[in-house]
PDB file of C-alpha atoms in Angstrom:
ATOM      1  CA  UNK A   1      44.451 -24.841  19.596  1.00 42.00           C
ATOM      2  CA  UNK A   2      43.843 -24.764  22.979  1.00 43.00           C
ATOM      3  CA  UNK A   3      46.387 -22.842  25.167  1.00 43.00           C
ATOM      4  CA  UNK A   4      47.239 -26.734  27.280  1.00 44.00           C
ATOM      5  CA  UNK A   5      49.120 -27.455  23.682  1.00 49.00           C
ATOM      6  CA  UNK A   6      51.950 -24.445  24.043  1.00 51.00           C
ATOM      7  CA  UNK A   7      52.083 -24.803  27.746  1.00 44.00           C
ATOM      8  CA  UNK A   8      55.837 -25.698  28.384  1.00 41.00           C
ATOM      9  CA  UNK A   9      56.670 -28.733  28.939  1.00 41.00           C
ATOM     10  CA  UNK A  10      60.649 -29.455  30.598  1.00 38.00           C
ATOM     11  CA  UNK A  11      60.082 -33.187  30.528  1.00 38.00           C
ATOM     12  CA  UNK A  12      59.070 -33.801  26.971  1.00 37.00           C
ATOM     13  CA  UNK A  13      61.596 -36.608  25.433  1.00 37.00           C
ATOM     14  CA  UNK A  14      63.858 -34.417  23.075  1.00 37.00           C
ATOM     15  CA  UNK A  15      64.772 -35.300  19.316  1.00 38.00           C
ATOM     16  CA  UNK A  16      68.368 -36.418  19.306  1.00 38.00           C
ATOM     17  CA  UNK A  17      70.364 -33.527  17.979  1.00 39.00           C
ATOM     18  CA  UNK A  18      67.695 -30.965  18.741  1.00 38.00           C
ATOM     19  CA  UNK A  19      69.108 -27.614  19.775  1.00 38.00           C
ATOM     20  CA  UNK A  20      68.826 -25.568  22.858  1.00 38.00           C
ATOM     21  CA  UNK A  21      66.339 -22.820  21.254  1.00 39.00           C
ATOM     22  CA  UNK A  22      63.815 -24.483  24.138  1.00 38.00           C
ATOM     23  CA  UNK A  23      61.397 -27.442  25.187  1.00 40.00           C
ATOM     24  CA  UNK A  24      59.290 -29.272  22.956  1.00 43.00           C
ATOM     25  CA  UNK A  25      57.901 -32.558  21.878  1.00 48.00           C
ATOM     26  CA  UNK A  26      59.607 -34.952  19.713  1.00 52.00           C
ATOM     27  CA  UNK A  27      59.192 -34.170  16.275  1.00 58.00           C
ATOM     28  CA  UNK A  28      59.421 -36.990  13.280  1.00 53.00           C
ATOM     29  CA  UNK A  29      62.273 -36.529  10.908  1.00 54.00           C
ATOM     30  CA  UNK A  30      60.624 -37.967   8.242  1.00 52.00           C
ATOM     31  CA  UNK A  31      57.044 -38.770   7.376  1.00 55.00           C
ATOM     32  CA  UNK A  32      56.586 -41.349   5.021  1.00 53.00           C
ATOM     33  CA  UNK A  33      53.761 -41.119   2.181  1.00 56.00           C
ATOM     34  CA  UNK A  34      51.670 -43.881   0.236  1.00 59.00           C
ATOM     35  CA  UNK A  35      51.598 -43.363  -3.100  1.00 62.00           C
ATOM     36  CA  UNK A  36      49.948 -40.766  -5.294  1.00 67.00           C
ATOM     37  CA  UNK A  37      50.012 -36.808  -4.891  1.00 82.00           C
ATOM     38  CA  UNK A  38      48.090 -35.013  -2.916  1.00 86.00           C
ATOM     39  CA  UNK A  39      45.912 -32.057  -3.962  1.00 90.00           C
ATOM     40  CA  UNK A  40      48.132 -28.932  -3.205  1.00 90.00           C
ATOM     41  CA  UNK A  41      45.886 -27.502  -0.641  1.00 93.00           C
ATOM     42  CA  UNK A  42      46.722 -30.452   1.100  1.00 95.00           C
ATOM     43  CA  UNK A  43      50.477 -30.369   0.849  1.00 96.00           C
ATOM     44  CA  UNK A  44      50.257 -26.848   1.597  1.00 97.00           C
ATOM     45  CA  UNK A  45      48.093 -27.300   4.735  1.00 97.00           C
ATOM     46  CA  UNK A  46      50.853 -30.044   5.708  1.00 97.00           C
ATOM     47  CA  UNK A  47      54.025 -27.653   5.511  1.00 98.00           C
ATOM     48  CA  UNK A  48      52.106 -25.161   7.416  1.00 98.00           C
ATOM     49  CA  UNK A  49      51.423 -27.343  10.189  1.00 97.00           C
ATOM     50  CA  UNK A  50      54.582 -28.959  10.404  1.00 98.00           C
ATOM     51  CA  UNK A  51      56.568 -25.657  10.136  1.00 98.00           C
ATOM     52  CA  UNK A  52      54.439 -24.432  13.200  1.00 97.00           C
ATOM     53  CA  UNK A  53      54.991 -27.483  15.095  1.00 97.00           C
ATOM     54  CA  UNK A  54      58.696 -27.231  14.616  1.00 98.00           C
ATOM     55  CA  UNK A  55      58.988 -23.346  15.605  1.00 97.00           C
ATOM     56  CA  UNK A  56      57.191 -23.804  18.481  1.00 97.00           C
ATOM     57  CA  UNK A  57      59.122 -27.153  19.697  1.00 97.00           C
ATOM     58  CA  UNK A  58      61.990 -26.383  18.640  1.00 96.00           C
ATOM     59  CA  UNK A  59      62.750 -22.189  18.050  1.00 96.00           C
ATOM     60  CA  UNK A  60      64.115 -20.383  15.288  1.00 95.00           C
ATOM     61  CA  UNK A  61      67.218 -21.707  15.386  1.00 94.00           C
ATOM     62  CA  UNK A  62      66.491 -25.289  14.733  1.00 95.00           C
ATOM     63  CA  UNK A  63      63.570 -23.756  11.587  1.00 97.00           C
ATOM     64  CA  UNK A  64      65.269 -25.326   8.652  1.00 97.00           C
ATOM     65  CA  UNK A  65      63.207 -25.921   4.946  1.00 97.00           C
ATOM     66  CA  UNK A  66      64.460 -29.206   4.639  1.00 97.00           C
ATOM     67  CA  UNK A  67      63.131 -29.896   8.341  1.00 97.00           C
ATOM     68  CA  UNK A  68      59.806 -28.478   7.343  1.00 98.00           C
ATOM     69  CA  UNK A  69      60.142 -30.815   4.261  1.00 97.00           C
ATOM     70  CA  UNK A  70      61.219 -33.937   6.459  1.00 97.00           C
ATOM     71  CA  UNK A  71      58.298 -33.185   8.403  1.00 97.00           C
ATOM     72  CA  UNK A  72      55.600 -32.495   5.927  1.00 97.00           C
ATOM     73  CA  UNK A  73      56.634 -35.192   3.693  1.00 95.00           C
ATOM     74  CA  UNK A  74      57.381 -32.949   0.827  1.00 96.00           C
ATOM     75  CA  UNK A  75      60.273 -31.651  -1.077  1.00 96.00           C
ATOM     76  CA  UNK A  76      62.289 -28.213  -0.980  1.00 97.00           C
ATOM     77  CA  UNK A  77      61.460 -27.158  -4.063  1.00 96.00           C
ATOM     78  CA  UNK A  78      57.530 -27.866  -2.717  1.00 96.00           C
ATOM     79  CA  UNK A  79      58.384 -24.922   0.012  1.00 97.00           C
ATOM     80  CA  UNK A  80      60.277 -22.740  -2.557  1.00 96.00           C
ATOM     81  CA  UNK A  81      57.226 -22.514  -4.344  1.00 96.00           C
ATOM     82  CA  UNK A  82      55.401 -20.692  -1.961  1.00 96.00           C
ATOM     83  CA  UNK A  83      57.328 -18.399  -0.042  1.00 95.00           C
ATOM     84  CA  UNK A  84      60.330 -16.791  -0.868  1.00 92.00           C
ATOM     85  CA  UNK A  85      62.702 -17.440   2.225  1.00 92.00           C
ATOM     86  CA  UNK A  86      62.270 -19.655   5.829  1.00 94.00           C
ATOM     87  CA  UNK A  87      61.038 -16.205   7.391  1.00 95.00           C
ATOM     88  CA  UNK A  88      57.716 -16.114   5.741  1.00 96.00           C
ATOM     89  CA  UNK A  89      57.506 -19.709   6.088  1.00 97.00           C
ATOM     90  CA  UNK A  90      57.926 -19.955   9.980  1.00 97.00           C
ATOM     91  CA  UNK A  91      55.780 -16.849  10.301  1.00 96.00           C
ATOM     92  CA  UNK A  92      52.817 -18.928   8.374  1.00 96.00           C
ATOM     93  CA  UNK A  93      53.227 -21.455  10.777  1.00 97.00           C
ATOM     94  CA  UNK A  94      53.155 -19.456  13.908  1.00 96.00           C
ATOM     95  CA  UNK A  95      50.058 -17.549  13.186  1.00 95.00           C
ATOM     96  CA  UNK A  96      48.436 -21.150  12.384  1.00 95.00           C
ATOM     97  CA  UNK A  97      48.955 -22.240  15.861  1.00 95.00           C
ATOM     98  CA  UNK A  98      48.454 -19.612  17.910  1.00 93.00           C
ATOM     99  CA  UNK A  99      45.598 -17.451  15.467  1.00 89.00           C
ATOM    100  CA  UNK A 100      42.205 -19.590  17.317  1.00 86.00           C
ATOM    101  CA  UNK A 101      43.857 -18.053  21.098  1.00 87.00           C
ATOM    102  CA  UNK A 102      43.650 -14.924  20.473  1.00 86.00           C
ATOM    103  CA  UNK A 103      40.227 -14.404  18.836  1.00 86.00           C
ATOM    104  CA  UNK A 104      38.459 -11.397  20.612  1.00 88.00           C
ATOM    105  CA  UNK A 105      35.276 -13.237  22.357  1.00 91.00           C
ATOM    106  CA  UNK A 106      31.498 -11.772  22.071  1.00 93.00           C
ATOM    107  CA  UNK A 107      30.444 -11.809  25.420  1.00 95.00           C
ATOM    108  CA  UNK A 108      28.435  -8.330  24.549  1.00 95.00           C
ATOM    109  CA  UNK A 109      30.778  -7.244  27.278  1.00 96.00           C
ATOM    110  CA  UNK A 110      33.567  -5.267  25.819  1.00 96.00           C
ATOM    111  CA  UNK A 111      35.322  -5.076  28.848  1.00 95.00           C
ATOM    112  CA  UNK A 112      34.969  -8.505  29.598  1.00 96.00           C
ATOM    113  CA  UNK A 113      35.850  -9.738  26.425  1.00 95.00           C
ATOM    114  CA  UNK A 114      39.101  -6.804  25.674  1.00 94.00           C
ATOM    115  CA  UNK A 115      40.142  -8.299  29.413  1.00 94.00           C
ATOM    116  CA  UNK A 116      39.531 -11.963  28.474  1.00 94.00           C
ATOM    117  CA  UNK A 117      41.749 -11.611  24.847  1.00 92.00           C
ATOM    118  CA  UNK A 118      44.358  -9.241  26.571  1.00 92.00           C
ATOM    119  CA  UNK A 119      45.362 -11.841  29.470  1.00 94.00           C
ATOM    120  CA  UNK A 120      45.729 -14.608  26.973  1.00 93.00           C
ATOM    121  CA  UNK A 121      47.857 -12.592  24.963  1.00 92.00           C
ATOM    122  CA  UNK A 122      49.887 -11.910  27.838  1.00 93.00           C
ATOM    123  CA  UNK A 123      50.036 -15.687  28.817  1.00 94.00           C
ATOM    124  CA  UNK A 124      50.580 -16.235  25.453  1.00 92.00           C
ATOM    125  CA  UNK A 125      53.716 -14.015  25.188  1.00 91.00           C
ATOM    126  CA  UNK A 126      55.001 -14.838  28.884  1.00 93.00           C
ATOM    127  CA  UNK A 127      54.197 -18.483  29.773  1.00 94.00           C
ATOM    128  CA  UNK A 128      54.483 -20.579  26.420  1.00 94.00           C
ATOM    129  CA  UNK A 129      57.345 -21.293  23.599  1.00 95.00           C
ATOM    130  CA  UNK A 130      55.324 -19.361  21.299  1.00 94.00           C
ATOM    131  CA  UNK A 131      56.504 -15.595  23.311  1.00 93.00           C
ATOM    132  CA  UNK A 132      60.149 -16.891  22.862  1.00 94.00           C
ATOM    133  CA  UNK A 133      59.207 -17.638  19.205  1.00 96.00           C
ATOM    134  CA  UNK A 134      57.198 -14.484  18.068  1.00 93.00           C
ATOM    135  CA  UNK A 135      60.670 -12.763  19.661  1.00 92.00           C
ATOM    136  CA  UNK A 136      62.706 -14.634  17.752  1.00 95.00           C
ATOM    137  CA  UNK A 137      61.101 -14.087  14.541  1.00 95.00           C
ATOM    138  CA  UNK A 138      60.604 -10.124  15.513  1.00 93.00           C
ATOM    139  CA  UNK A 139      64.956 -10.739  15.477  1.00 93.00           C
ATOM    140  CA  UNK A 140      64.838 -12.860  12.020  1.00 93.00           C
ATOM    141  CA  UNK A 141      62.711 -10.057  10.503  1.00 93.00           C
ATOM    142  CA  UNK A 142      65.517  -7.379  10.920  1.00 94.00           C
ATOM    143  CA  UNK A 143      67.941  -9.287   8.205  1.00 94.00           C
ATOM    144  CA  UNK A 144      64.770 -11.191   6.105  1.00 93.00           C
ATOM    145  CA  UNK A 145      62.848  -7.932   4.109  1.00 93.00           C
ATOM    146  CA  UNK A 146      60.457 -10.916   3.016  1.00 92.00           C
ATOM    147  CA  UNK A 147      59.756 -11.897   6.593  1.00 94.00           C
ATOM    148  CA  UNK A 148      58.983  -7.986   7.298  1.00 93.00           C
ATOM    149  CA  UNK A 149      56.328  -7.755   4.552  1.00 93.00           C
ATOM    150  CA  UNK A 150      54.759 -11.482   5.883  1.00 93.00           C
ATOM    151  CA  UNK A 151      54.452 -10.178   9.367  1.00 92.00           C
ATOM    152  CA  UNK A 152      52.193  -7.224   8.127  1.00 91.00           C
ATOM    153  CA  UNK A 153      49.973  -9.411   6.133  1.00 92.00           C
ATOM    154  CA  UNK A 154      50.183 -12.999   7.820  1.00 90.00           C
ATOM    155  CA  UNK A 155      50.309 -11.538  11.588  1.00 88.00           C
ATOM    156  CA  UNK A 156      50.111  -7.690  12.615  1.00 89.00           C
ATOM    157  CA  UNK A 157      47.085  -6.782   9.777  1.00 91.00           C
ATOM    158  CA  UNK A 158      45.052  -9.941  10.449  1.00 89.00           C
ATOM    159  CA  UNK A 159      45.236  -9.151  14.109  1.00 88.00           C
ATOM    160  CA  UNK A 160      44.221  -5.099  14.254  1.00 91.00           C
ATOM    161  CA  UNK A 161      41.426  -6.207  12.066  1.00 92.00           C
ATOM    162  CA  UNK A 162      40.165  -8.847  14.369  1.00 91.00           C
ATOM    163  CA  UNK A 163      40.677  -6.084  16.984  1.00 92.00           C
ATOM    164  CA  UNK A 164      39.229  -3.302  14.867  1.00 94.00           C
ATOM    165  CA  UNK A 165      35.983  -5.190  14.470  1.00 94.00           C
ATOM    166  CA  UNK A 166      35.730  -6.017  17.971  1.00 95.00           C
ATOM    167  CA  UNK A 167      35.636  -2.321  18.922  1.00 96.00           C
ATOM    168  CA  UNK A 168      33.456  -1.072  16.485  1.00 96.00           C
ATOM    169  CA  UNK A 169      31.032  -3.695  17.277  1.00 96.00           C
ATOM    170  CA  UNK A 170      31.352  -2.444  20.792  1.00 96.00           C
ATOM    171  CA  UNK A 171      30.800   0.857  19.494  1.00 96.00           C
ATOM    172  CA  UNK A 172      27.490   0.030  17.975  1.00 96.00           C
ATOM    173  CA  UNK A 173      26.241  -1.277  21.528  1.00 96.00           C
ATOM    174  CA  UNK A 174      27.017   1.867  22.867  1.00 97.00           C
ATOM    175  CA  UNK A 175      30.243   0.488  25.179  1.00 97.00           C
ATOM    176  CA  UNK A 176      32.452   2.387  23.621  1.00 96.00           C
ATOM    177  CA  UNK A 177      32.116   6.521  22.125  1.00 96.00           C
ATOM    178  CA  UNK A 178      32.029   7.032  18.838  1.00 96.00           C
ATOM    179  CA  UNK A 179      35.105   9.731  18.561  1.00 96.00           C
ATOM    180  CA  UNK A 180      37.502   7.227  19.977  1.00 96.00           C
ATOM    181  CA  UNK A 181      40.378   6.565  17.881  1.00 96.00           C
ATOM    182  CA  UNK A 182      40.129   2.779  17.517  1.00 95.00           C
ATOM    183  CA  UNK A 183      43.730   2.718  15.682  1.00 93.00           C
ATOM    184  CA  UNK A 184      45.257   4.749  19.095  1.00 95.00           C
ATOM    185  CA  UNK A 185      42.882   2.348  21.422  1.00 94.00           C
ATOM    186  CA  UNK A 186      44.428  -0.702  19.910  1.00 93.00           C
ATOM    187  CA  UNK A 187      48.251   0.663  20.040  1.00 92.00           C
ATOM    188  CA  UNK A 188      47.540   1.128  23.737  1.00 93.00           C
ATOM    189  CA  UNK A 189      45.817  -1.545  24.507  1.00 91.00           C
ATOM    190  CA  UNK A 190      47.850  -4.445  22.919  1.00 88.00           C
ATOM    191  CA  UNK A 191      51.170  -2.412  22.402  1.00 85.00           C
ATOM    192  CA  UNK A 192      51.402  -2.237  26.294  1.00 85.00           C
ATOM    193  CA  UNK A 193      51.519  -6.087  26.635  1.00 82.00           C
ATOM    194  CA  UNK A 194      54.106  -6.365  23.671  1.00 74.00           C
ATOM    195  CA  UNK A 195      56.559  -3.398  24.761  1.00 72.00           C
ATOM    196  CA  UNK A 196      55.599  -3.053  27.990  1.00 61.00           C
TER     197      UNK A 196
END
C-alpha cells in the first residue's frame, strides 16, 4: 500500500451515519455475493481487508463485527470463528494495510535504509488515520486481554523481527559492531518515534 492511500483526506464524501473517529472514504454497507462459497482463504482474506479499510476510514469507534461482516459479505459467526473478540480482528486489519510501509529497505546502506524506514514510520504515526488508529487500539488493548496477546504476535513481534534482520544483515557488512545489543538498538531507535 502505498503511503498516497492513508494520506488524509477532509473532503472524502462521508457514509451517512459515520462517526466522528476521523476522515475517510465511503465505505459499502453491504456487499452483495453471487452464488456459491468461497474457499475460506478467500473469505478470510475479505474480512481482513474490509476490517482494515474500516479502521482506517472510520476509527475504532465506528469497528463493529457486523460492519466488518456488511463489508466482507460474510456472516458474524464467519468472524467469530477466527478471532476471539473485535480487538484481534481490527488489529489483523491494521497490520494488513500498513505492514508493505514499513519494510526496512536494502539499500546496503544501513543508515540510509534505518533513516528511510524511521521517517515513514514517523509519517506514518503523525500524518495519516492509521497514527490515530494504532493509538486507539494501544487504548482498546488495556480492557481486550485478547487484543494484548494479538498485538505481540500480529504487530510488535513481526516488526522487531523485520528490524532484527535488518541489523544483523548490517552487521555482516561490517556497518554495524558485532557487540551491539540489537534488542537495546531497536528500543531506541523505533521506541523514540512511538514515545517520544
Amino acid at each position: 500500500m502505498s503511503s498516497g492511500n492513508l494520506s488524509r483526506d477532509t473532503d472524502s464524501p462521508r457514509r451517512p451515519g459515520a462517526t466522528p473517529a476521523g476522515p475517510g472514504p465511503t465505505l459499502p454497507d453491504a456487499v452483495r455475493r453471487g452464488r456459491g462459497r468461497r474457499p475460506a482463504q478467500q473469505v478470510r482474506t475479505d474480512i481482513v481487508d474490509a476490517a482494515g479499510r474500516l479502521l482506517l476510514a472510520e476509527g475504532m469507534a465506528a469497528f463493529t463485527i457486523e460492519r466488518v461482516a456488511a463489508i466482507a459479505g460474510t456472516s458474524k459467526m464467519t468472524i467469530y470463528k477466527w478471532w476471539p473478540s473485535k480487538g484481534p480482528l481490527a488489529l489483523e486489519g491494521y497490520a494488513s494495510k500498513v505492514d508493505d510501509m514499513l519494510a526496512v529497505p536494502d539499500t546496503g546502506d544501513i543508515e540510509a535504509d534505518l533513516t528511510t524506514q524511521l521517517l515513514t514510520y514517523v509519517h506514518l504515526l503523525r500524518d495519516t488515520p492509521a497514527g490515530r488508529v494504532v493509538a486507539e487500539l494501544i487504548g482498546e488493548a488495556q480492557t481486550d486481554p485478547e487484543l494484548v496477546k494479538a498485538f505481540r504476535r500480529v504487530y510488535a513481534d513481526p516488526r522487531r523481527a523485520v528490524g532484527r534482520a535488518a541489523l544483523r544483515t548490517a552487521q555482516r557488512r561490517g556497518q554495524v559492531r558485532a557487540d551491539v545489543d540489537l534488542d537495546a538498538l531497536m528500543d531506541q531507535l523505533w521506541g523514540a518515534c512511538l514515545y517520544g
